């Protein structure tokens, strides 16, 4: 079957760096997405990886290893506003998104 | 990008009734999706709303329970029929306006439904 695994919750300190991991198993693969969702709000797009390697976008970077079925989202210089859930989603061969349950990130001062 | 609005933003409904949720996009899009999100959980795709044809439903969701309309490329409705407390959830519509395979999705603000 198809499956996405990511930690349920993580805690980090303001100004620090945190890495949120995601492993996936899908029927075929057409890319890996990361979304941010603040409590009570809709998800917003953060990144898309389809090739191996690291994609950097400001304080946020996303990494993909297709051979390992693995991705991570790296957040640097954490700010209080980064407290949110981070959703990993893999696109299968039918271009359907398979969503993870999300990682709730708590930032402490 | 795309700007999406949903109505209503929230509602409290009685068991056995139906609620229709509207989704309006500020540009024409081919791909439009309806999701459900239980509190603290991830997104579950209900169906893909196709313009000019019937919606494509995911396993566990049927047209009689969740009828969908897609009269044009900027608008869709989802009806939650014969509601029960188990239907209490956040319902989100999303669109994928991009070309090619990087189907970045944009989400509406959601409709928070409580069934009593």
Coordinates of N, CA and C in Angstrom, one line a residue:
Chain A
X1 N 0.8 -1.2 0.0 CA 0.0 0.0 0.0 C 0.8 1.2 0.0
X2 N 0.2 2.4 -0.1 CA 0.9 3.7 -0.1 C 0.9 4.2 1.3
X3 N 2.0 4.8 1.7 CA 2.1 5.3 3.1 C 3.1 6.4 3.2
X4 N 2.8 7.4 4.1 CA 3.7 8.5 4.4 C 3.9 8.5 5.9
X5 N 5.2 8.5 6.3 CA 5.5 8.6 7.8 C 6.2 9.9 8.1
X6 N 5.8 10.5 9.1 CA 6.5 11.7 9.6 C 6.2 11.8 11.1
X7 N 7.1 12.4 11.9 CA 6.9 12.5 13.3 C 5.6 13.3 13.7
X8 N 5.0 12.9 14.7 CA 3.8 13.6 15.1 C 4.0 15.0 15.7
X9 N 5.1 15.1 16.4 CA 5.3 16.4 17.1 C 6.8 16.6 17.3
X10 N 7.3 17.8 17.2 CA 8.6 18.2 17.4 C 8.7 19.5 18.2
X11 N 9.7 19.7 19.0 CA 9.8 21.0 19.7 C 11.2 21.5 19.4
X12 N 11.3 22.8 19.2 CA 12.6 23.5 18.9 C 12.6 24.8 19.6
X13 N 13.8 25.4 19.6 CA 14.0 26.7 20.3 C 14.1 27.8 19.2
X14 N 13.5 29.0 19.5 CA 13.6 30.1 18.7 C 15.1 30.4 18.3
X15 N 15.3 30.6 17.0 CA 16.7 30.9 16.5 C 17.5 29.7 16.1
X16 N 17.0 28.5 16.5 CA 17.7 27.3 16.2 C 17.3 26.7 14.8
X17 N 17.8 25.5 14.6 CA 17.5 24.8 13.3 C 16.7 23.5 13.6
X18 N 15.8 23.2 12.8 CA 15.1 21.9 13.0 C 14.9 21.2 11.7
X19 N 15.0 19.9 11.7 CA 14.8 19.0 10.5 C 13.6 18.1 10.7
X20 N 12.6 18.2 9.8 CA 11.5 17.3 9.9 C 11.6 16.3 8.8
X21 N 11.6 15.0 9.2 CA 11.8 13.9 8.3 C 10.5 13.4 7.8
X22 N 10.5 12.8 6.6 CA 9.4 12.2 6.0 C 9.8 11.0 5.1
X23 N 9.2 9.8 5.4 CA 9.5 8.7 4.5 C 8.2 8.3 3.8
X24 N 8.4 7.8 2.5 CA 7.2 7.6 1.8 C 7.3 6.3 1.0
X25 N 6.2 5.7 0.8 CA 6.1 4.5 -0.1 C 4.9 4.7 -1.0
X26 N 5.1 4.8 -2.3 CA 4.0 5.1 -3.2 C 4.1 4.2 -4.5
X27 N 3.0 4.1 -5.2 CA 3.0 3.4 -6.4 C 3.5 4.4 -7.5
X28 N 4.7 4.3 -7.8 CA 5.3 5.3 -8.7 C 5.6 6.6 -7.9
X29 N 6.2 7.5 -8.6 CA 6.6 8.8 -7.8 C 6.7 9.9 -8.8
X30 N 6.0 11.0 -8.5 CA 6.0 12.2 -9.3 C 6.3 13.4 -8.5
X31 N 7.0 13.3 -7.4 CA 7.4 14.4 -6.6 C 6.9 14.4 -5.2
X32 N 7.6 15.3 -4.4 CA 7.3 15.3 -2.9 C 7.0 16.8 -2.6
X33 N 5.9 17.0 -1.9 CA 5.5 18.4 -1.5 C 5.6 18.5 0.0
X34 N 5.9 19.8 0.4 CA 5.8 20.2 1.8 C 4.8 21.3 1.9
X35 N 3.9 21.2 2.9 CA 3.0 22.3 3.1 C 3.1 22.7 4.6
X36 N 2.8 24.0 4.8 CA 2.7 24.5 6.2 C 1.2 24.8 6.5
X37 N 0.8 24.4 7.7 CA -0.6 24.7 8.1 C -0.6 25.2 9.5
X38 N -1.0 26.5 9.7 CA -1.2 27.1 11.0 C -2.5 26.6 11.5
X39 N -2.6 26.6 12.8 CA -3.8 26.1 13.5 C -5.0 26.9 13.0
X40 N -6.1 26.2 12.5 CA -7.3 26.8 12.1 C -7.2 27.5 10.7
X41 N -6.1 27.2 10.0 CA -6.0 27.8 8.7 C -5.8 26.7 7.6
X42 N -5.8 27.1 6.4 CA -5.6 26.2 5.3 C -4.1 25.9 5.1
X43 N -3.8 24.8 4.5 CA -2.3 24.5 4.2 C -1.8 25.5 3.1
X44 N -0.6 25.9 3.2 CA 0.0 26.7 2.2 C 1.3 26.0 1.7
X45 N 1.5 26.1 0.4 CA 2.6 25.4 -0.3 C 4.0 25.9 0.2
X46 N 4.9 25.0 0.5 CA 6.3 25.4 0.8 C 7.3 25.0 -0.2
X47 N 7.2 23.7 -0.7 CA 8.3 23.3 -1.6 C 7.8 22.1 -2.4
X48 N 8.5 21.8 -3.5 CA 8.3 20.7 -4.3 C 9.6 20.1 -4.8
X49 N 9.9 18.8 -4.5 CA 11.1 18.2 -5.0 C 10.7 17.0 -5.9
X50 N 11.4 16.9 -7.0 CA 11.2 15.7 -7.9 C 12.5 15.0 -8.2
X51 N 13.6 15.8 -8.1 CA 14.9 15.3 -8.3 C 15.7 15.2 -7.0
X52 N 16.6 14.3 -6.9 CA 17.4 14.1 -5.7 C 18.2 15.4 -5.4
X53 N 18.3 15.7 -4.1 CA 19.1 16.9 -3.7 C 18.4 17.8 -2.8
X54 N 19.0 18.9 -2.6 CA 18.5 20.0 -1.7 C 18.1 21.2 -2.5
X55 N 16.9 21.6 -2.1 CA 16.3 22.9 -2.7 C 16.2 23.9 -1.6
X56 N 16.9 25.0 -1.8 CA 16.9 26.0 -0.7 C 16.0 27.2 -1.1
X57 N 15.2 27.7 -0.1 CA 14.3 28.8 -0.4 C 14.3 29.6 0.9
X58 N 15.2 30.6 1.0 CA 15.2 31.4 2.2 C 15.6 30.6 3.4
X59 N 14.8 30.7 4.4 CA 15.1 30.0 5.7 C 14.7 28.5 5.6
X60 N 13.9 28.2 4.6 CA 13.5 26.8 4.4 C 14.2 26.1 3.3
X61 N 14.6 24.8 3.5 CA 15.2 24.0 2.5 C 14.5 22.6 2.6
X62 N 14.4 22.0 1.4 CA 13.8 20.6 1.3 C 14.8 19.7 0.6
X63 N 14.9 18.5 1.1 CA 15.8 17.5 0.5 C 15.0 16.3 0.1
X64 N 15.5 15.6 -1.0 CA 14.9 14.4 -1.4 C 15.9 13.4 -1.8
X65 N 15.7 12.1 -1.4 CA 16.4 11.0 -1.9 C 15.4 10.0 -2.4
X66 N 15.3 9.8 -3.7 CA 14.3 8.9 -4.2 C 14.6 7.5 -4.0
X67 N 15.9 7.1 -4.0 CA 16.3 5.7 -3.7 C 16.0 5.3 -2.3
X68 N 16.0 6.2 -1.4 CA 15.6 5.9 0.0 C 14.2 6.2 0.4
X69 N 13.4 6.8 -0.6 CA 12.1 7.1 -0.2 C 12.0 8.1 1.0
X70 N 12.8 9.1 0.9 CA 13.1 9.9 2.1 C 13.2 11.4 1.7
X71 N 12.6 12.2 2.5 CA 12.7 13.7 2.4 C 12.8 14.3 3.7
X72 N 13.4 15.5 3.8 CA 13.3 16.3 5.0 C 13.1 17.8 4.6
X73 N 12.5 18.5 5.6 CA 12.3 19.9 5.5 C 13.2 20.5 6.6
X74 N 14.0 21.4 6.2 CA 15.0 22.0 7.2 C 14.6 23.5 7.4
X75 N 14.3 23.9 8.6 CA 14.0 25.2 8.9 C 15.1 25.9 9.8
X76 N 15.6 27.0 9.3 CA 16.7 27.6 10.0 C 16.2 28.9 10.6
X77 N 17.0 29.4 11.6 CA 16.7 30.7 12.3 C 15.2 30.7 12.7
X78 N 14.8 29.7 13.4 CA 13.4 29.6 13.7 C 12.8 30.8 14.4
X79 N 11.6 31.1 14.0 CA 10.9 32.2 14.6 C 9.6 31.7 15.2
X80 N 9.0 32.4 16.1 CA 7.8 31.9 16.8 C 6.7 31.7 15.8
X81 N 6.7 32.4 14.7 CA 5.6 32.3 13.7 C 5.7 31.0 12.9
X82 N 6.9 30.3 13.1 CA 7.0 29.0 12.4 C 6.3 27.9 13.1
X83 N 5.8 28.2 14.3 CA 4.9 27.2 15.0 C 3.7 26.8 14.1
X84 N 3.6 25.6 13.7 CA 2.6 25.2 12.8 C 2.7 23.7 12.6
X85 N 1.8 23.1 11.8 CA 2.0 21.7 11.4 C 2.6 21.7 10.0
X86 N 3.4 20.8 9.7 CA 4.1 20.6 8.4 C 3.7 19.3 7.8
X87 N 3.1 19.4 6.7 CA 2.5 18.2 6.0 C 3.4 17.8 4.8
X88 N 3.8 16.5 4.8 CA 4.5 16.0 3.7 C 3.5 15.2 2.8
X89 N 3.7 15.4 1.5 CA 2.7 14.7 0.6 C 3.5 14.2 -0.6
X90 N 3.3 13.0 -1.0 CA 4.0 12.4 -2.2 C 3.0 12.2 -3.3
X91 N 3.4 12.5 -4.5 CA 2.5 12.3 -5.7 C 2.8 11.0 -6.3
X92 N 1.8 10.1 -6.5 CA 2.1 8.8 -7.1 C 2.0 8.8 -8.6
X93 N 2.0 7.6 -9.2 CA 2.1 7.6 -10.6 C 0.8 8.1 -11.3
X94 N -0.3 8.1 -10.6 CA -1.6 8.7 -11.1 C -1.7 10.2 -10.8
X95 N -0.7 10.8 -10.3 CA -0.7 12.2 -9.9 C -1.6 12.5 -8.8
X96 N -1.8 11.5 -8.0 CA -2.6 11.6 -6.8 C -1.7 12.0 -5.6
X97 N -2.1 12.9 -4.7 CA -1.2 13.2 -3.6 C -1.6 12.3 -2.4
X98 N -0.6 11.7 -1.9 CA -0.7 10.9 -0.6 C -0.2 11.7 0.5
X99 N -1.0 12.0 1.5 CA -0.7 13.0 2.5 C -0.2 12.3 3.8
X100 N 0.8 12.8 4.4 CA 1.2 12.4 5.8 C 0.2 13.0 6.8
X101 N 0.3 12.6 8.0 CA -0.5 13.1 9.1 C -0.1 14.4 9.6
X102 N 1.1 14.9 9.2 CA 1.6 16.2 9.6 C 2.4 16.1 10.9
X103 N 3.4 17.0 11.0 CA 4.3 17.1 12.1 C 4.0 18.5 12.8
X104 N 3.5 18.4 14.0 CA 3.2 19.7 14.7 C 4.6 20.2 15.3
X105 N 5.0 21.4 14.9 CA 6.2 22.0 15.4 C 5.9 23.0 16.4
X106 N 6.5 22.9 17.6 CA 6.3 23.8 18.7 C 7.6 24.6 18.8
X107 N 7.6 25.9 18.8 CA 8.8 26.7 19.0 C 8.7 27.4 20.3
X108 N 9.8 27.2 21.1 CA 9.8 27.8 22.4 C 10.8 28.9 22.4
X109 N 10.5 30.0 23.2 CA 11.4 31.1 23.2 C 12.8 30.8 23.9
Chain B
X1 N -0.6 31.6 -9.2 CA -1.3 31.4 -7.9 C -2.8 31.5 -8.1
X2 N -3.6 31.2 -7.0 CA -5.0 31.3 -7.1 C -5.5 31.8 -5.7
X3 N -6.6 32.6 -5.8 CA -7.2 33.0 -4.5 C -8.6 32.3 -4.5
X4 N -8.8 31.6 -3.4 CA -10.0 30.7 -3.2 C -10.8 31.2 -2.0
X5 N -12.1 31.3 -2.3 CA -13.0 31.6 -1.1 C -14.0 30.4 -1.0
X6 N -14.4 30.2 0.3 CA -15.4 29.2 0.6 C -16.5 29.8 1.4
X7 N -17.7 29.3 1.2 CA -18.9 29.7 2.0 C -19.7 28.4 2.3
X8 N -20.2 28.3 3.6 CA -19.9 29.2 4.7 C -18.6 28.9 5.3
X9 N -18.1 29.7 6.2 CA -16.8 29.5 6.8 C -17.0 28.4 8.0
X10 N -18.2 28.5 8.5 CA -18.5 27.5 9.6 C -20.0 27.3 9.7
X11 N -20.4 26.2 10.2 CA -21.9 26.0 10.4 C -22.1 24.9 11.4
X12 N -23.2 25.0 12.1 CA -23.6 23.9 13.0 C -24.9 23.4 12.5
X13 N -25.0 22.1 12.2 CA -26.2 21.6 11.6 C -26.7 20.4 12.4
X14 N -28.0 20.1 12.2 CA -28.6 19.0 12.9 C -28.5 17.7 12.1
X15 N -28.4 16.7 12.8 CA -28.4 15.3 12.2 C -29.5 15.2 11.2
X16 N -29.2 14.6 10.1 CA -30.2 14.3 9.1 C -30.4 15.3 8.0
X17 N -29.8 16.5 8.3 CA -29.9 17.6 7.3 C -28.8 17.6 6.3
X18 N -28.8 18.5 5.4 CA -27.7 18.6 4.4 C -27.2 20.0 4.3
X19 N -25.9 20.1 4.0 CA -25.3 21.4 3.9 C -24.5 21.4 2.5
X20 N -24.7 22.5 1.8 CA -23.9 22.7 0.6 C -22.8 23.8 0.8
X21 N -21.6 23.4 0.5 CA -20.4 24.3 0.6 C -20.0 24.8 -0.8
X22 N -19.8 26.1 -0.9 CA -19.4 26.7 -2.1 C -17.9 27.0 -2.2
X23 N -17.3 26.8 -3.3 CA -15.9 27.2 -3.5 C -15.8 28.0 -4.8
X24 N -15.2 29.2 -4.6 CA -15.1 30.1 -5.8 C -13.6 30.4 -5.9
X25 N -13.1 30.4 -7.2 CA -11.7 30.6 -7.5 C -11.6 31.9 -8.4
X26 N -10.6 32.7 -8.2 CA -10.5 33.9 -8.9 C -9.9 33.8 -10.4
X27 N -9.7 32.5 -10.8 CA -9.2 32.3 -12.1 C -9.7 30.9 -12.6
X28 N -9.7 30.7 -13.9 CA -10.2 29.4 -14.4 C -9.1 28.3 -14.1
X29 N -9.6 27.2 -13.6 CA -8.7 26.1 -13.3 C -9.3 24.8 -13.7
X30 N -8.5 23.9 -14.2 CA -9.0 22.6 -14.6 C -9.3 21.7 -13.4
X31 N -8.2 21.6 -12.5 CA -8.2 20.6 -11.4 C -8.8 21.3 -10.2
X32 N -9.8 20.7 -9.6 CA -10.4 21.2 -8.4 C -10.7 20.0 -7.5
X33 N -10.3 20.1 -6.2 CA -10.4 19.0 -5.3 C -11.2 19.3 -4.0
X34 N -11.8 18.3 -3.5 CA -12.5 18.5 -2.2 C -11.8 17.6 -1.2
X35 N -11.5 18.1 0.0 CA -10.8 17.4 1.1 C -11.6 17.5 2.3
X36 N -11.3 16.5 3.2 CA -11.9 16.6 4.6 C -10.7 16.4 5.5
X37 N -10.7 17.2 6.6 CA -9.7 17.2 7.6 C -10.3 17.1 9.0
X38 N -10.1 15.9 9.6 CA -10.5 15.8 11.0 C -9.5 16.5 11.9
X39 N -10.0 17.0 13.0 CA -9.1 17.8 14.0 C -7.8 17.0 14.3
X40 N -6.7 17.7 14.1 CA -5.4 17.1 14.4 C -4.9 16.1 13.4
X41 N -5.7 15.9 12.3 CA -5.3 14.9 11.4 C -4.9 15.5 10.0
X42 N -4.5 14.6 9.1 CA -4.1 15.1 7.8 C -5.3 15.2 6.9
X43 N -5.0 15.5 5.6 CA -6.1 15.7 4.6 C -6.5 14.4 4.0
X44 N -7.8 14.2 3.8 CA -8.3 13.0 3.1 C -9.0 13.5 1.9
X45 N -8.6 13.1 0.7 CA -9.3 13.5 -0.5 C -10.6 12.8 -0.6
X46 N -11.7 13.7 -0.8 CA -13.0 13.1 -1.0 C -13.2 12.8 -2.5
X47 N -12.9 13.8 -3.4 CA -13.2 13.7 -4.8 C -12.5 14.8 -5.6
X48 N -12.3 14.5 -6.9 CA -11.9 15.5 -7.8 C -13.1 16.0 -8.6
X49 N -13.3 17.3 -8.6 CA -14.4 17.9 -9.3 C -14.0 18.2 -10.7
X50 N -14.7 17.6 -11.7 CA -14.4 17.7 -13.1 C -15.4 18.6 -13.8
X51 N -15.0 19.6 -14.5 CA -15.9 20.5 -15.2 C -16.5 19.8 -16.4
X52 N -17.9 19.7 -16.4 CA -18.6 19.1 -17.5 C -18.8 17.6 -17.4
X53 N -18.3 17.0 -16.3 CA -18.5 15.6 -16.1 C -18.7 15.3 -14.7
X54 N -19.0 14.1 -14.3 CA -19.2 13.7 -12.9 C -17.9 13.7 -12.2
X55 N -18.0 14.0 -10.9 CA -16.8 14.0 -10.1 C -16.2 12.6 -9.9
X56 N -14.9 12.5 -9.6 CA -14.3 11.2 -9.4 C -14.0 11.1 -7.9
X57 N -14.7 10.1 -7.3 CA -14.7 9.9 -5.9 C -13.6 8.9 -5.4
X58 N -13.0 9.2 -4.3 CA -12.0 8.3 -3.7 C -12.7 7.1 -2.9
X59 N -12.0 6.1 -2.7 CA -12.5 5.0 -1.9 C -13.1 5.4 -0.6
X60 N -14.3 5.0 -0.3 CA -14.9 5.3 0.9 C -15.9 6.5 0.8
X61 N -15.9 7.2 -0.3 CA -16.8 8.3 -0.5 C -17.7 8.0 -1.7
X62 N -19.0 8.3 -1.6 CA -19.9 8.1 -2.6 C -20.7 9.3 -3.0
X63 N -21.2 9.3 -4.2 CA -21.9 10.5 -4.8 C -23.2 10.8 -4.0
X64 N -23.9 9.7 -3.5 CA -25.1 10.0 -2.8 C -24.9 10.8 -1.5
X65 N -23.8 10.5 -0.9 CA -23.5 11.2 0.4 C -22.8 12.5 0.1
X66 N -22.0 12.6 -0.9 CA -21.2 13.9 -1.1 C -21.4 14.3 -2.6
X67 N -22.6 14.7 -3.0 CA -22.8 15.1 -4.4 C -22.0 16.4 -4.6
X68 N -21.4 16.5 -5.8 CA -20.5 17.6 -6.2 C -21.0 18.2 -7.5
X69 N -21.0 19.5 -7.6 CA -21.3 20.2 -8.9 C -20.1 21.0 -9.3
X70 N -19.9 21.1 -10.6 CA -18.8 21.9 -11.2 C -19.3 22.5 -12.5
X71 N -20.1 23.5 -12.3 CA -20.8 24.1 -13.5 C -19.8 24.9 -14.4
X72 N -18.7 25.4 -13.9 CA -17.7 26.1 -14.7 C -16.3 25.9 -14.1
X73 N -15.4 26.6 -14.7 CA -14.0 26.5 -14.3 C -13.6 27.3 -13.1
X74 N -14.5 28.0 -12.6 CA -14.2 28.8 -11.4 C -15.0 28.5 -10.2
X75 N -15.9 27.5 -10.2 CA -16.9 27.3 -9.1 C -17.2 25.9 -9.0
X76 N -17.4 25.5 -7.7 CA -17.8 24.1 -7.4 C -18.6 24.1 -6.1
X77 N -19.4 23.1 -5.9 CA -20.1 22.9 -4.6 C -19.9 21.5 -4.2
X78 N -19.9 21.3 -2.9 CA -19.9 20.0 -2.2 C -21.1 20.0 -1.3
X79 N -21.9 19.0 -1.4 CA -23.0 18.8 -0.4 C -22.7 17.7 0.5
X80 N -22.9 17.9 1.8 CA -22.8 16.8 2.7 C -24.2 16.4 3.1
X81 N -24.6 15.3 2.7 CA -26.1 14.9 2.8 C -26.3 14.0 4.0
X82 N -27.6 14.1 4.5 CA -28.0 13.3 5.6 C -26.9 13.2 6.7
X83 N -26.6 14.3 7.2 CA -25.4 14.4 8.1 C -25.6 13.7 9.4
X84 N -24.5 13.2 9.9 CA -24.4 12.6 11.2 C -23.2 13.2 11.9
X85 N -23.1 13.0 13.2 CA -22.0 13.6 14.0 C -20.6 13.2 13.4
X86 N -20.5 12.1 12.8 CA -19.2 11.6 12.2 C -18.8 12.5 11.0
X87 N -19.7 13.3 10.5 CA -19.4 14.2 9.4 C -18.8 15.5 9.9
X88 N -18.7 15.7 11.2 CA -18.1 16.9 11.8 C -16.7 16.9 11.4
X89 N -16.3 18.0 10.7 CA -14.9 18.0 10.2 C -14.7 19.4 9.5
X90 N -13.5 19.6 9.0 CA -13.2 20.8 8.2 C -13.2 20.3 6.8
X91 N -13.9 21.0 5.9 CA -14.0 20.7 4.5 C -13.2 21.7 3.7
X92 N -12.3 21.3 2.9 CA -11.4 22.2 2.1 C -11.6 22.0 0.7
X93 N -11.6 23.0 -0.1 CA -11.5 22.9 -1.6 C -10.1 23.3 -1.9
X94 N -9.6 22.8 -3.0 CA -8.2 23.2 -3.5 C -8.2 23.2 -5.0
X95 N -7.3 23.9 -5.5 CA -7.1 23.9 -7.0 C -5.6 23.7 -7.3
X96 N -5.4 23.2 -8.5 CA -4.0 23.1 -9.0 C -3.9 23.8 -10.3
X97 N -3.6 25.1 -10.3 CA -3.7 25.9 -11.5 C -2.5 25.8 -12.4
X98 N -1.4 25.1 -11.9 CA -0.2 25.1 -12.7 C -0.2 24.2 -13.9
X99 N 0.7 24.3 -14.7 CA 0.9 23.4 -15.9 C 2.0 22.4 -15.5
X100 N 1.9 21.3 -16.2 CA 2.9 20.3 -16.0 C 2.7 19.4 -14.7
X101 N 3.7 18.8 -14.2 CA 3.5 17.8 -13.2 C 3.6 18.4 -11.8
X102 N 4.2 19.5 -11.6 CA 4.3 20.1 -10.3 C 3.0 20.7 -9.9
X103 N 2.0 19.8 -9.6 CA 0.7 20.3 -9.3 C 0.6 20.9 -7.9
X104 N 1.2 22.0 -7.7 CA 1.1 22.8 -6.5 C -0.4 23.1 -6.3
X105 N -0.9 22.8 -5.1 CA -2.3 23.0 -4.8 C -2.4 24.2 -3.9
X106 N -3.5 25.0 -4.2 CA -3.8 26.1 -3.4 C -5.1 25.8 -2.7
X107 N -5.2 26.1 -1.4 CA -6.4 25.7 -0.6 C -7.2 26.9 -0.3
X108 N -8.5 26.6 -0.2 CA -9.4 27.6 0.4 C -9.3 27.6 1.9
X109 N -10.0 28.6 2.5 CA -9.9 28.7 4.0 C -10.6 27.6 4.8
X110 N -11.4 26.8 4.1 CA -12.1 25.7 4.8 C -13.4 26.1 5.3
X111 N -14.2 25.1 5.5 CA -15.6 25.2 6.1 C -15.6 24.3 7.3
X112 N -15.7 24.8 8.5 CA -15.8 24.0 9.7 C -17.2 23.6 10.0
X113 N -17.5 22.3 9.9 CA -18.8 21.8 10.1 C -18.9 21.0 11.4
X114 N -19.9 21.4 12.2 CA -20.3 20.6 13.4 C -21.7 20.1 13.2
X115 N -21.8 18.8 13.4 CA -23.1 18.2 13.3 C -23.6 17.7 14.7
X116 N -24.7 18.1 15.1 CA -25.2 17.8 16.5 C -26.4 16.8 16.4

